[in-house]
PDB file of C-alpha atoms in Angstrom:
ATOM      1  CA  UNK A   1      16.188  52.169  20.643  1.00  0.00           C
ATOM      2  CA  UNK A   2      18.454  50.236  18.402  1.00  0.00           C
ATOM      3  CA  UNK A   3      17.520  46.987  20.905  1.00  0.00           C
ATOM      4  CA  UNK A   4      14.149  47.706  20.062  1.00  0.00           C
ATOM      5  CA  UNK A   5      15.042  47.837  16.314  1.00  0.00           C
ATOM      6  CA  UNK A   6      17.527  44.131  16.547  1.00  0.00           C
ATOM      7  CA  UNK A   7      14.663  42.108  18.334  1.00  0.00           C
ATOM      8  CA  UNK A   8      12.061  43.614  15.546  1.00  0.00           C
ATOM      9  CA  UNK A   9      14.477  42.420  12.839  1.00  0.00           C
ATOM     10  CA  UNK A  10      14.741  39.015  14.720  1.00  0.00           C
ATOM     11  CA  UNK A  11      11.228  39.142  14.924  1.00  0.00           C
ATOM     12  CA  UNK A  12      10.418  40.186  11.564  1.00  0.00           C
ATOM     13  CA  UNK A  13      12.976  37.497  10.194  1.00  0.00           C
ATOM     14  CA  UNK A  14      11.263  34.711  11.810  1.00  0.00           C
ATOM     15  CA  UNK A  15       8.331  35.268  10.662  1.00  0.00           C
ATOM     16  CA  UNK A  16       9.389  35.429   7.367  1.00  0.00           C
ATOM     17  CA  UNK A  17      11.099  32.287   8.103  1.00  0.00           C
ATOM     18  CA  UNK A  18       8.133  30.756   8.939  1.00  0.00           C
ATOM     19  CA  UNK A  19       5.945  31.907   6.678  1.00  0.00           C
ATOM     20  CA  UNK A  20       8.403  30.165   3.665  1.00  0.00           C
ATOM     21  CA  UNK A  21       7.955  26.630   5.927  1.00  0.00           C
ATOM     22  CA  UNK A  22       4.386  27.262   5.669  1.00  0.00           C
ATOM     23  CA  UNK A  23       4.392  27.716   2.128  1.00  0.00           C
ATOM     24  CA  UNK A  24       6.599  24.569   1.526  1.00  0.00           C
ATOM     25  CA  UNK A  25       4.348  22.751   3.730  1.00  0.00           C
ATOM     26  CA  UNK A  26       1.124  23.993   1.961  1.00  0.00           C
ATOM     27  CA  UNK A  27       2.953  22.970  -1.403  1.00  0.00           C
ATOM     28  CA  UNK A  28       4.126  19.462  -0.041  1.00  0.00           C
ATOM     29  CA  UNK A  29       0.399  18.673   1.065  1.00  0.00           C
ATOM     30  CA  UNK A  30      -1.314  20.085  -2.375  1.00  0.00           C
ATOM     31  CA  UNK A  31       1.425  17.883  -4.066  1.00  0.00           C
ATOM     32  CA  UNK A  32       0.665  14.086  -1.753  1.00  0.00           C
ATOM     33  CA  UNK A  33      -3.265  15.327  -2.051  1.00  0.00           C
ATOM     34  CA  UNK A  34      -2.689  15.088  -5.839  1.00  0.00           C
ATOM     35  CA  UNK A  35      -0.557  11.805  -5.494  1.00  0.00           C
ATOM     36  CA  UNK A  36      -3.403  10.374  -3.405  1.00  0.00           C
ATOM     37  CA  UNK A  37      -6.191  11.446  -5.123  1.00  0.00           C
ATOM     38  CA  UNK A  38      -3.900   9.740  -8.644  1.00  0.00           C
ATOM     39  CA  UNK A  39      -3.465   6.435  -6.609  1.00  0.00           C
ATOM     40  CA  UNK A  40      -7.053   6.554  -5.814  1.00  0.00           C
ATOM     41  CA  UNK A  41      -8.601   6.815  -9.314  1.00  0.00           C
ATOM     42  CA  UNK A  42      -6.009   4.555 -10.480  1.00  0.00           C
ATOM     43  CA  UNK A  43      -7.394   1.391  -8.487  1.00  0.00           C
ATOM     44  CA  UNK A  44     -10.753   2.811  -9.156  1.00  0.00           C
ATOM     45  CA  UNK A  45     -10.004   2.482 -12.467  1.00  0.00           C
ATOM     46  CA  UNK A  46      -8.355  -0.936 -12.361  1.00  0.00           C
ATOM     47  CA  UNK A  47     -11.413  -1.759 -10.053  1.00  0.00           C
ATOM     48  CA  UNK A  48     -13.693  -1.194 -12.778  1.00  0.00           C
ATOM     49  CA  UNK A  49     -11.457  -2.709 -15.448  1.00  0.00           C
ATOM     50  CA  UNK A  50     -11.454  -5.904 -13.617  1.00  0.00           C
ATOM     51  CA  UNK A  51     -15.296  -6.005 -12.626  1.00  0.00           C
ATOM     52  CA  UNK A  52     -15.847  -6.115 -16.929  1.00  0.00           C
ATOM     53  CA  UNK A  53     -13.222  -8.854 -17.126  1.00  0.00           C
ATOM     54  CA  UNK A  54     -14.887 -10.847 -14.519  1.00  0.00           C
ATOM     55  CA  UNK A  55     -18.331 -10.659 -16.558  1.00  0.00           C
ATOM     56  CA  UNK A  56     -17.162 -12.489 -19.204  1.00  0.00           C
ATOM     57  CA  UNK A  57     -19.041 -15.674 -20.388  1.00  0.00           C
ATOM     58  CA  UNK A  58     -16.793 -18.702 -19.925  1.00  0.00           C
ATOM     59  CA  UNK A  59     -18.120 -22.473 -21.302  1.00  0.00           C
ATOM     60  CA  UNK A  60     -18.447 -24.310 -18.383  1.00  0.00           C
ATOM     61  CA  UNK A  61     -18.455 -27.742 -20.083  1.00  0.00           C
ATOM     62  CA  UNK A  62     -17.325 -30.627 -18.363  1.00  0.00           C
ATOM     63  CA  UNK A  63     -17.320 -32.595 -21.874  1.00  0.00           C
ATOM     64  CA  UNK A  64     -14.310 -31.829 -24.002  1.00  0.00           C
ATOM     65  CA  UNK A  65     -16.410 -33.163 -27.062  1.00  0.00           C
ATOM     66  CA  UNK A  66     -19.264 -30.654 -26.132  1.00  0.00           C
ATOM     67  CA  UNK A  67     -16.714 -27.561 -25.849  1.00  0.00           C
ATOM     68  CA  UNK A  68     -14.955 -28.386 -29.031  1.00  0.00           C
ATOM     69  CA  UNK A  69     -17.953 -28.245 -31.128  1.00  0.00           C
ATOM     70  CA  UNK A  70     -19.223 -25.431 -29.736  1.00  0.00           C
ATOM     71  CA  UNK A  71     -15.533 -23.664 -30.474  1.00  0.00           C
ATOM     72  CA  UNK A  72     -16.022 -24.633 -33.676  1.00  0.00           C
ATOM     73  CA  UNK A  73     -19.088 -22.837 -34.163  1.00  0.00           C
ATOM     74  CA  UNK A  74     -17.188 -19.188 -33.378  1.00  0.00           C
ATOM     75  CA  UNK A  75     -14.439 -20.019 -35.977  1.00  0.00           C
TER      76      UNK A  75
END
C-alpha cells in the first residue's frame, strides 16, 4: 500500500505541475494575443492617419509666378 500511495503523490504532483505550465502558457498567449491585437490597431491606425494625409490638395503649378500669387491669396 504505501507504493500505491508514493506513485499517487508522484502522480498527483505532476499534474499539478502541469496544470501551473498550462496556466502560464494560457497567460503568455492571452498576453502576445493582446500585444498582437495592439500592433494591429496601431498600423491600422497609422494606416488611416496616412490615407487623410495623402488626400491633401497640393498646387501642382509648374509656374513659380502662378503659385506665388495664389499663396498670397491664403495669407
Amino acid at each position: 500500500m504505501p507504493g500505491y500511495l508514493r506513485e499517487h503523490s508522484i502522480v498527483t504532483s505532476a499534474a499539478e505541475s502541469l496544470k501551473k505550465s498550462m496556466d502560464q502558457i494560457e497567460v503568455q498567449f492571452s498576453l502576445s494575443q493582446l500585444i498582437i491585437m495592439g500592433t494591429i490597431q496601431q498600423l491600422q491606425f497609422e494606416h488611416e492617419k496616412n490615407k487623410r494625409s495623402d488626400k491633401r490638395v497640393v498646387n501642382k503649378d509648374i509656374d513659380p509666378k502662378k503659385q506665388n500669387k495664389k499663396a498670397l491669396r491664403y495669407l
